[in-house]
Short mmCIF file of N, CA and C in Angstrom, two decimals:
data_model
loop_
_atom_site.label_atom_id
_atom_site.label_comp_id
_atom_site.label_asym_id
_atom_site.label_seq_id
_atom_site.Cartn_x
_atom_site.Cartn_y
_atom_site.Cartn_z
N MET A 1 9.91 11.89 -28.65
CA MET A 1 10.37 11.89 -27.27
C MET A 1 9.46 11.03 -26.38
N ARG A 2 8.15 11.08 -26.66
CA ARG A 2 7.19 10.31 -25.86
C ARG A 2 7.48 8.82 -25.97
N GLU A 3 7.76 8.35 -27.18
CA GLU A 3 8.03 6.93 -27.38
C GLU A 3 9.29 6.49 -26.62
N THR A 4 10.28 7.37 -26.59
CA THR A 4 11.51 7.06 -25.86
C THR A 4 11.24 6.97 -24.36
N ARG A 5 10.43 7.91 -23.84
CA ARG A 5 10.08 7.85 -22.42
C ARG A 5 9.27 6.59 -22.11
N PHE A 6 8.34 6.24 -23.01
CA PHE A 6 7.54 5.03 -22.81
C PHE A 6 8.43 3.80 -22.79
N LEU A 7 9.37 3.72 -23.72
CA LEU A 7 10.32 2.60 -23.73
C LEU A 7 11.15 2.60 -22.45
N GLY A 8 11.59 3.77 -22.02
CA GLY A 8 12.37 3.87 -20.80
C GLY A 8 11.60 3.40 -19.58
N TRP A 9 10.33 3.81 -19.46
CA TRP A 9 9.51 3.35 -18.33
C TRP A 9 9.22 1.86 -18.42
N SER A 10 9.05 1.35 -19.62
CA SER A 10 8.83 -0.09 -19.78
C SER A 10 10.05 -0.86 -19.30
N ILE A 11 11.22 -0.40 -19.66
CA ILE A 11 12.46 -1.05 -19.22
C ILE A 11 12.63 -0.90 -17.71
N ALA A 12 12.36 0.30 -17.19
CA ALA A 12 12.48 0.54 -15.74
C ALA A 12 11.54 -0.37 -14.97
N LEU A 13 10.30 -0.51 -15.44
CA LEU A 13 9.36 -1.41 -14.78
C LEU A 13 9.85 -2.85 -14.84
N ALA A 14 10.35 -3.26 -15.99
CA ALA A 14 10.84 -4.64 -16.14
C ALA A 14 12.00 -4.91 -15.19
N VAL A 15 12.93 -3.98 -15.08
CA VAL A 15 14.08 -4.16 -14.20
C VAL A 15 13.64 -4.19 -12.74
N ARG A 16 12.75 -3.29 -12.35
CA ARG A 16 12.28 -3.27 -10.97
C ARG A 16 11.47 -4.51 -10.63
N LEU A 17 10.67 -4.97 -11.58
CA LEU A 17 9.92 -6.21 -11.34
C LEU A 17 10.86 -7.41 -11.27
N LEU A 18 11.93 -7.37 -12.03
CA LEU A 18 12.92 -8.45 -11.95
C LEU A 18 13.53 -8.51 -10.56
N VAL A 19 13.78 -7.35 -9.97
CA VAL A 19 14.31 -7.30 -8.61
C VAL A 19 13.30 -7.90 -7.62
N VAL A 20 12.01 -7.67 -7.87
CA VAL A 20 10.97 -8.23 -7.01
C VAL A 20 10.81 -9.73 -7.27
N ILE A 21 10.94 -10.14 -8.53
CA ILE A 21 10.72 -11.53 -8.92
C ILE A 21 11.84 -12.45 -8.43
N LEU A 22 13.07 -11.99 -8.44
CA LEU A 22 14.20 -12.88 -8.11
C LEU A 22 14.06 -13.57 -6.75
N PRO A 23 13.75 -12.86 -5.67
CA PRO A 23 13.59 -13.58 -4.41
C PRO A 23 12.44 -14.59 -4.45
N VAL A 24 11.35 -14.23 -5.11
CA VAL A 24 10.21 -15.14 -5.23
C VAL A 24 10.61 -16.37 -6.02
N LEU A 25 11.33 -16.17 -7.10
CA LEU A 25 11.79 -17.28 -7.93
C LEU A 25 12.73 -18.21 -7.16
N LEU A 26 13.63 -17.63 -6.38
CA LEU A 26 14.55 -18.44 -5.58
C LEU A 26 13.80 -19.26 -4.54
N ILE A 27 12.80 -18.67 -3.92
CA ILE A 27 11.99 -19.41 -2.94
C ILE A 27 11.23 -20.52 -3.64
N GLU A 28 10.67 -20.21 -4.79
CA GLU A 28 9.93 -21.23 -5.54
C GLU A 28 10.84 -22.38 -5.94
N ILE A 29 12.03 -22.09 -6.40
CA ILE A 29 12.97 -23.13 -6.81
C ILE A 29 13.39 -23.98 -5.61
N ALA A 30 13.48 -23.35 -4.44
CA ALA A 30 13.87 -24.09 -3.25
C ALA A 30 12.74 -24.92 -2.66
N VAL A 31 11.50 -24.44 -2.75
CA VAL A 31 10.39 -25.10 -2.06
C VAL A 31 9.72 -26.17 -2.91
N ILE A 32 9.37 -25.86 -4.14
CA ILE A 32 8.57 -26.77 -4.97
C ILE A 32 9.24 -28.13 -5.18
N PRO A 33 10.50 -28.21 -5.58
CA PRO A 33 11.08 -29.54 -5.79
C PRO A 33 11.14 -30.38 -4.51
N ARG A 34 11.32 -29.74 -3.38
CA ARG A 34 11.37 -30.49 -2.12
C ARG A 34 10.00 -31.08 -1.77
N MET A 35 8.93 -30.41 -2.19
CA MET A 35 7.59 -30.89 -1.87
C MET A 35 7.17 -32.07 -2.74
N TRP A 36 7.61 -32.09 -4.00
CA TRP A 36 7.15 -33.12 -4.92
C TRP A 36 8.24 -34.00 -5.50
N GLY A 37 9.45 -33.73 -5.22
CA GLY A 37 10.52 -34.56 -5.74
C GLY A 37 10.72 -34.34 -7.23
N ALA A 38 11.16 -35.35 -7.93
CA ALA A 38 11.52 -35.24 -9.34
C ALA A 38 10.31 -35.09 -10.25
N SER A 39 9.12 -35.50 -9.81
CA SER A 39 7.96 -35.47 -10.69
C SER A 39 7.17 -34.16 -10.59
N PHE A 40 7.77 -33.13 -10.03
CA PHE A 40 7.02 -31.91 -9.78
C PHE A 40 6.66 -31.15 -11.06
N GLU A 41 7.34 -31.37 -12.16
CA GLU A 41 7.09 -30.59 -13.37
C GLU A 41 5.75 -30.92 -14.02
N THR A 42 5.24 -32.10 -13.80
CA THR A 42 4.03 -32.52 -14.50
C THR A 42 2.76 -32.38 -13.67
N SER A 43 2.86 -32.02 -12.46
CA SER A 43 1.69 -31.94 -11.58
C SER A 43 0.93 -30.63 -11.79
N TYR A 44 -0.40 -30.75 -11.98
CA TYR A 44 -1.23 -29.55 -12.11
C TYR A 44 -1.28 -28.79 -10.80
N LEU A 45 -1.21 -29.48 -9.70
CA LEU A 45 -1.20 -28.84 -8.40
C LEU A 45 0.05 -27.96 -8.25
N VAL A 46 1.16 -28.44 -8.76
CA VAL A 46 2.40 -27.67 -8.69
C VAL A 46 2.28 -26.41 -9.54
N ILE A 47 1.64 -26.52 -10.70
CA ILE A 47 1.44 -25.35 -11.56
C ILE A 47 0.64 -24.31 -10.79
N LEU A 48 -0.40 -24.75 -10.13
CA LEU A 48 -1.26 -23.84 -9.37
C LEU A 48 -0.50 -23.21 -8.20
N ILE A 49 0.20 -24.03 -7.44
CA ILE A 49 0.94 -23.51 -6.28
C ILE A 49 2.05 -22.57 -6.73
N SER A 50 2.78 -22.94 -7.76
CA SER A 50 3.87 -22.09 -8.21
C SER A 50 3.34 -20.78 -8.77
N SER A 51 2.15 -20.80 -9.34
CA SER A 51 1.55 -19.56 -9.85
C SER A 51 1.24 -18.60 -8.72
N PHE A 52 0.84 -19.11 -7.57
CA PHE A 52 0.49 -18.24 -6.45
C PHE A 52 1.70 -17.50 -5.88
N PHE A 53 2.90 -17.96 -6.18
CA PHE A 53 4.10 -17.25 -5.76
C PHE A 53 4.17 -15.87 -6.44
N TYR A 54 3.50 -15.75 -7.58
CA TYR A 54 3.62 -14.54 -8.38
C TYR A 54 2.51 -13.52 -8.12
N LEU A 55 1.59 -13.82 -7.21
CA LEU A 55 0.54 -12.86 -6.88
C LEU A 55 1.09 -11.54 -6.33
N PRO A 56 2.07 -11.56 -5.42
CA PRO A 56 2.61 -10.27 -4.95
C PRO A 56 3.22 -9.45 -6.08
N ILE A 57 3.80 -10.11 -7.05
CA ILE A 57 4.40 -9.40 -8.18
C ILE A 57 3.30 -8.77 -9.04
N ALA A 58 2.21 -9.49 -9.22
CA ALA A 58 1.08 -8.94 -9.97
C ALA A 58 0.50 -7.72 -9.25
N TYR A 59 0.47 -7.77 -7.92
CA TYR A 59 -0.03 -6.63 -7.15
C TYR A 59 0.87 -5.41 -7.34
N VAL A 60 2.16 -5.61 -7.21
CA VAL A 60 3.10 -4.51 -7.37
C VAL A 60 3.01 -3.93 -8.78
N PHE A 61 2.96 -4.81 -9.78
CA PHE A 61 2.87 -4.32 -11.15
C PHE A 61 1.59 -3.53 -11.38
N SER A 62 0.48 -4.00 -10.83
CA SER A 62 -0.79 -3.29 -11.03
C SER A 62 -0.75 -1.89 -10.42
N ARG A 63 0.05 -1.70 -9.38
CA ARG A 63 0.19 -0.37 -8.77
C ARG A 63 1.17 0.51 -9.54
N TRP A 64 2.23 -0.09 -10.07
CA TRP A 64 3.24 0.67 -10.79
C TRP A 64 2.84 0.98 -12.23
N ALA A 65 1.95 0.22 -12.80
CA ALA A 65 1.67 0.28 -14.23
C ALA A 65 1.03 1.58 -14.69
N MET A 66 0.49 2.38 -13.79
CA MET A 66 -0.17 3.63 -14.19
C MET A 66 0.79 4.62 -14.85
N VAL A 67 2.07 4.42 -14.64
CA VAL A 67 3.03 5.31 -15.26
C VAL A 67 3.06 5.11 -16.79
N LEU A 68 2.66 3.94 -17.27
CA LEU A 68 2.69 3.68 -18.71
C LEU A 68 1.63 4.47 -19.47
N PRO A 69 0.35 4.42 -19.08
CA PRO A 69 -0.61 5.25 -19.81
C PRO A 69 -0.36 6.75 -19.64
N ALA A 70 0.16 7.15 -18.48
CA ALA A 70 0.49 8.57 -18.29
C ALA A 70 1.56 9.00 -19.28
N THR A 71 2.55 8.15 -19.50
CA THR A 71 3.60 8.45 -20.46
C THR A 71 3.05 8.40 -21.88
N ALA A 72 2.14 7.48 -22.15
CA ALA A 72 1.59 7.34 -23.50
C ALA A 72 0.82 8.59 -23.93
N ILE A 73 0.20 9.30 -22.99
CA ILE A 73 -0.51 10.53 -23.35
C ILE A 73 0.34 11.77 -23.06
N ASP A 74 1.62 11.55 -22.90
CA ASP A 74 2.62 12.62 -22.80
C ASP A 74 2.51 13.45 -21.53
N GLN A 75 2.13 12.81 -20.43
CA GLN A 75 2.18 13.49 -19.14
C GLN A 75 3.59 13.29 -18.60
N THR A 76 4.35 14.34 -18.56
CA THR A 76 5.73 14.24 -18.11
C THR A 76 5.80 14.36 -16.59
N HIS A 77 6.94 14.09 -16.05
CA HIS A 77 7.22 14.18 -14.62
C HIS A 77 6.35 13.23 -13.79
N LYS A 78 6.01 12.11 -14.35
CA LYS A 78 5.30 11.06 -13.61
C LYS A 78 6.33 9.98 -13.29
N SER A 79 6.14 9.31 -12.17
CA SER A 79 7.11 8.30 -11.74
C SER A 79 6.38 7.11 -11.14
N ILE A 80 7.14 6.12 -10.78
CA ILE A 80 6.57 4.94 -10.15
C ILE A 80 6.01 5.31 -8.77
N GLY A 81 6.67 6.20 -8.08
CA GLY A 81 6.15 6.68 -6.80
C GLY A 81 4.82 7.40 -6.97
N TRP A 82 4.73 8.21 -8.01
CA TRP A 82 3.48 8.89 -8.33
C TRP A 82 2.39 7.86 -8.62
N SER A 83 2.74 6.84 -9.39
CA SER A 83 1.78 5.78 -9.74
C SER A 83 1.29 5.07 -8.49
N TRP A 84 2.21 4.76 -7.59
CA TRP A 84 1.84 4.08 -6.34
C TRP A 84 0.88 4.96 -5.53
N HIS A 85 1.20 6.24 -5.45
CA HIS A 85 0.36 7.17 -4.69
C HIS A 85 -1.01 7.33 -5.36
N MET A 86 -1.03 7.41 -6.68
CA MET A 86 -2.28 7.61 -7.42
C MET A 86 -3.23 6.42 -7.23
N THR A 87 -2.69 5.23 -7.10
CA THR A 87 -3.52 4.03 -7.00
C THR A 87 -3.93 3.72 -5.56
N LYS A 88 -3.48 4.52 -4.63
CA LYS A 88 -3.84 4.30 -3.22
C LYS A 88 -5.36 4.38 -3.08
N GLY A 89 -5.91 3.41 -2.40
CA GLY A 89 -7.35 3.37 -2.23
C GLY A 89 -8.07 2.58 -3.31
N HIS A 90 -7.37 2.27 -4.39
CA HIS A 90 -7.97 1.51 -5.50
C HIS A 90 -7.12 0.29 -5.84
N SER A 91 -6.23 -0.07 -4.95
CA SER A 91 -5.28 -1.13 -5.26
C SER A 91 -5.94 -2.49 -5.47
N LEU A 92 -6.96 -2.81 -4.71
CA LEU A 92 -7.62 -4.11 -4.87
C LEU A 92 -8.31 -4.20 -6.23
N GLN A 93 -9.02 -3.16 -6.62
CA GLN A 93 -9.69 -3.17 -7.92
C GLN A 93 -8.67 -3.30 -9.06
N LEU A 94 -7.59 -2.54 -8.96
CA LEU A 94 -6.55 -2.62 -9.99
C LEU A 94 -5.89 -3.99 -10.01
N PHE A 95 -5.66 -4.54 -8.83
CA PHE A 95 -5.06 -5.87 -8.75
C PHE A 95 -5.93 -6.90 -9.44
N ILE A 96 -7.23 -6.81 -9.25
CA ILE A 96 -8.14 -7.75 -9.91
C ILE A 96 -8.10 -7.54 -11.42
N LEU A 97 -8.18 -6.28 -11.87
CA LEU A 97 -8.21 -6.01 -13.31
C LEU A 97 -6.88 -6.26 -14.01
N ILE A 98 -5.81 -5.79 -13.41
CA ILE A 98 -4.50 -5.84 -14.07
C ILE A 98 -3.70 -7.08 -13.69
N GLY A 99 -3.99 -7.66 -12.53
CA GLY A 99 -3.21 -8.82 -12.08
C GLY A 99 -3.94 -10.15 -12.18
N ILE A 100 -5.16 -10.20 -11.69
CA ILE A 100 -5.87 -11.48 -11.59
C ILE A 100 -6.33 -12.00 -12.95
N ILE A 101 -6.78 -11.12 -13.84
CA ILE A 101 -7.24 -11.60 -15.15
C ILE A 101 -6.12 -12.31 -15.91
N PRO A 102 -4.93 -11.71 -16.07
CA PRO A 102 -3.85 -12.46 -16.75
C PRO A 102 -3.37 -13.66 -15.94
N PHE A 103 -3.40 -13.53 -14.62
CA PHE A 103 -2.99 -14.63 -13.75
C PHE A 103 -3.90 -15.85 -13.97
N THR A 104 -5.20 -15.60 -13.96
CA THR A 104 -6.16 -16.69 -14.18
C THR A 104 -6.03 -17.26 -15.59
N THR A 105 -5.85 -16.39 -16.56
CA THR A 105 -5.65 -16.86 -17.93
C THR A 105 -4.41 -17.74 -18.03
N ASP A 106 -3.34 -17.33 -17.37
CA ASP A 106 -2.10 -18.11 -17.41
C ASP A 106 -2.29 -19.48 -16.77
N ILE A 107 -2.97 -19.53 -15.65
CA ILE A 107 -3.22 -20.82 -15.00
C ILE A 107 -4.07 -21.72 -15.89
N LEU A 108 -5.14 -21.16 -16.43
CA LEU A 108 -6.02 -21.96 -17.29
C LEU A 108 -5.29 -22.45 -18.55
N LEU A 109 -4.49 -21.59 -19.14
CA LEU A 109 -3.76 -21.99 -20.35
C LEU A 109 -2.67 -23.01 -20.04
N SER A 110 -2.08 -22.92 -18.86
CA SER A 110 -1.04 -23.90 -18.51
C SER A 110 -1.64 -25.28 -18.26
N LEU A 111 -2.93 -25.34 -17.97
CA LEU A 111 -3.58 -26.63 -17.74
C LEU A 111 -4.05 -27.28 -19.05
N LEU A 112 -4.13 -26.50 -20.12
CA LEU A 112 -4.56 -27.04 -21.40
C LEU A 112 -3.38 -27.64 -22.16
N PRO A 113 -3.59 -28.76 -22.82
CA PRO A 113 -2.48 -29.40 -23.55
C PRO A 113 -2.31 -28.83 -24.96
N PHE A 114 -1.62 -27.70 -25.07
CA PHE A 114 -1.39 -27.13 -26.39
C PHE A 114 -0.35 -27.92 -27.17
N GLY A 115 0.55 -28.57 -26.45
CA GLY A 115 1.57 -29.38 -27.11
C GLY A 115 2.54 -28.54 -27.90
N THR A 116 3.23 -29.19 -28.80
CA THR A 116 4.23 -28.50 -29.61
C THR A 116 3.77 -28.29 -31.05
N SER A 117 2.51 -28.58 -31.32
CA SER A 117 2.02 -28.40 -32.69
C SER A 117 1.87 -26.92 -33.00
N ILE A 118 1.96 -26.60 -34.26
CA ILE A 118 1.84 -25.21 -34.68
C ILE A 118 0.44 -24.67 -34.39
N VAL A 119 -0.57 -25.49 -34.62
CA VAL A 119 -1.95 -25.07 -34.36
C VAL A 119 -2.17 -24.80 -32.88
N GLY A 120 -1.65 -25.66 -32.02
CA GLY A 120 -1.78 -25.47 -30.58
C GLY A 120 -1.09 -24.19 -30.12
N GLN A 121 0.11 -23.95 -30.61
CA GLN A 121 0.85 -22.75 -30.24
C GLN A 121 0.18 -21.49 -30.80
N LEU A 122 -0.39 -21.61 -32.00
CA LEU A 122 -1.10 -20.48 -32.59
C LEU A 122 -2.33 -20.13 -31.75
N CYS A 123 -3.06 -21.13 -31.31
CA CYS A 123 -4.23 -20.89 -30.43
C CYS A 123 -3.79 -20.21 -29.14
N TYR A 124 -2.71 -20.69 -28.56
CA TYR A 124 -2.17 -20.11 -27.33
C TYR A 124 -1.83 -18.63 -27.54
N GLU A 125 -1.15 -18.32 -28.63
CA GLU A 125 -0.75 -16.94 -28.91
C GLU A 125 -1.95 -16.05 -29.18
N VAL A 126 -2.94 -16.55 -29.89
CA VAL A 126 -4.15 -15.76 -30.18
C VAL A 126 -4.88 -15.43 -28.88
N ILE A 127 -4.99 -16.40 -28.00
CA ILE A 127 -5.65 -16.14 -26.71
C ILE A 127 -4.90 -15.06 -25.94
N TRP A 128 -3.57 -15.14 -25.92
CA TRP A 128 -2.80 -14.13 -25.19
C TRP A 128 -2.88 -12.76 -25.85
N LEU A 129 -2.98 -12.71 -27.18
CA LEU A 129 -3.15 -11.42 -27.85
C LEU A 129 -4.48 -10.78 -27.46
N ILE A 130 -5.51 -11.58 -27.38
CA ILE A 130 -6.82 -11.07 -26.98
C ILE A 130 -6.79 -10.57 -25.54
N VAL A 131 -6.23 -11.39 -24.65
CA VAL A 131 -6.13 -10.99 -23.24
C VAL A 131 -5.25 -9.75 -23.11
N GLY A 132 -4.16 -9.68 -23.86
CA GLY A 132 -3.28 -8.51 -23.83
C GLY A 132 -4.00 -7.24 -24.27
N ALA A 133 -4.79 -7.34 -25.32
CA ALA A 133 -5.54 -6.17 -25.79
C ALA A 133 -6.56 -5.74 -24.75
N ILE A 134 -7.23 -6.69 -24.13
CA ILE A 134 -8.20 -6.37 -23.08
C ILE A 134 -7.49 -5.71 -21.90
N GLU A 135 -6.33 -6.21 -21.53
CA GLU A 135 -5.57 -5.64 -20.41
C GLU A 135 -5.11 -4.22 -20.70
N ILE A 136 -4.70 -3.95 -21.93
CA ILE A 136 -4.29 -2.59 -22.29
C ILE A 136 -5.49 -1.65 -22.18
N CYS A 137 -6.65 -2.11 -22.64
CA CYS A 137 -7.87 -1.31 -22.51
C CYS A 137 -8.21 -1.06 -21.04
N LEU A 138 -8.14 -2.10 -20.23
CA LEU A 138 -8.45 -1.95 -18.80
C LEU A 138 -7.47 -1.02 -18.10
N LEU A 139 -6.20 -1.12 -18.45
CA LEU A 139 -5.19 -0.25 -17.86
C LEU A 139 -5.45 1.20 -18.25
N SER A 140 -5.76 1.42 -19.52
CA SER A 140 -6.03 2.78 -19.98
C SER A 140 -7.29 3.36 -19.35
N LEU A 141 -8.35 2.56 -19.29
CA LEU A 141 -9.59 3.03 -18.67
C LEU A 141 -9.40 3.30 -17.18
N SER A 142 -8.65 2.43 -16.52
CA SER A 142 -8.38 2.63 -15.08
C SER A 142 -7.60 3.92 -14.87
N PHE A 143 -6.60 4.14 -15.72
CA PHE A 143 -5.82 5.37 -15.61
C PHE A 143 -6.71 6.59 -15.82
N GLY A 144 -7.56 6.52 -16.85
CA GLY A 144 -8.45 7.65 -17.12
C GLY A 144 -9.35 7.98 -15.94
N MET A 145 -9.92 6.94 -15.35
CA MET A 145 -10.81 7.16 -14.20
C MET A 145 -10.04 7.70 -13.00
N LEU A 146 -8.88 7.10 -12.70
CA LEU A 146 -8.09 7.57 -11.56
C LEU A 146 -7.60 8.99 -11.78
N ASN A 147 -7.20 9.29 -13.00
CA ASN A 147 -6.72 10.63 -13.32
C ASN A 147 -7.84 11.65 -13.20
N GLU A 148 -9.04 11.27 -13.65
CA GLU A 148 -10.20 12.16 -13.53
C GLU A 148 -10.55 12.40 -12.06
N TRP A 149 -10.54 11.33 -11.27
CA TRP A 149 -10.83 11.48 -9.84
C TRP A 149 -9.79 12.35 -9.15
N ALA A 150 -8.52 12.13 -9.52
CA ALA A 150 -7.44 12.92 -8.91
C ALA A 150 -7.57 14.39 -9.28
N SER A 151 -7.88 14.67 -10.53
CA SER A 151 -8.04 16.08 -10.93
C SER A 151 -9.29 16.68 -10.31
N GLY A 152 -10.32 15.88 -10.10
CA GLY A 152 -11.54 16.35 -9.42
C GLY A 152 -11.26 16.69 -7.97
N ASP A 153 -10.43 15.86 -7.32
CA ASP A 153 -10.05 16.14 -5.93
C ASP A 153 -9.23 17.42 -5.84
N THR A 154 -8.36 17.65 -6.84
CA THR A 154 -7.54 18.85 -6.85
C THR A 154 -8.43 20.08 -7.03
N LYS A 155 -9.42 19.98 -7.94
CA LYS A 155 -10.32 21.11 -8.16
C LYS A 155 -11.14 21.39 -6.91
N ASN A 156 -11.62 20.34 -6.23
CA ASN A 156 -12.40 20.53 -5.00
C ASN A 156 -11.55 21.18 -3.92
N THR A 157 -10.29 20.78 -3.82
CA THR A 157 -9.39 21.36 -2.83
C THR A 157 -9.13 22.82 -3.13
N GLU A 158 -8.92 23.15 -4.43
CA GLU A 158 -8.70 24.54 -4.82
C GLU A 158 -9.92 25.39 -4.53
N GLU A 159 -11.13 24.85 -4.82
CA GLU A 159 -12.36 25.60 -4.56
C GLU A 159 -12.54 25.84 -3.05
N GLN A 160 -12.20 24.85 -2.23
CA GLN A 160 -12.32 25.01 -0.80
C GLN A 160 -11.32 26.04 -0.28
N THR A 161 -10.12 26.08 -0.88
CA THR A 161 -9.09 27.02 -0.48
C THR A 161 -9.52 28.44 -0.82
N GLN A 162 -10.15 28.63 -2.01
CA GLN A 162 -10.56 29.97 -2.44
C GLN A 162 -11.76 30.46 -1.63
N ALA A 163 -12.58 29.57 -1.14
CA ALA A 163 -13.78 29.99 -0.40
C ALA A 163 -13.49 30.39 0.98
#
């Protein structure tokens, strides 16, 4: 059952992020070609500027993503709203850990000429596997710390209520 819930939350996050991405993508498609004309695909500056369109999406994902580790350890009745509330006060740190690291990796990798060779693509995939593993660890550690702090706050509130 846990795996089914995890798959369900993964799909729900993907669909909700798609709803957030579509307006950004439409703006990017409308703005970038007008700024550089037909040669916009090869410009490194365009890669950098177009990447910055996705920063708000990385922020939203970093706030919503806490529902995934909660589901992985079988905490039921957690939602995206719960995740947003849980990350309140820690959004900048999470954004840096969960959003900026892959964002920076993506920009750096897009600037490297991997080409269409098998070796180049293999290097690209290996780098992303390493970054992906690091991101999963960071997400899990962040969840653990936030969950511990939240349960500590609950215990402190209960102790104050009893006193």
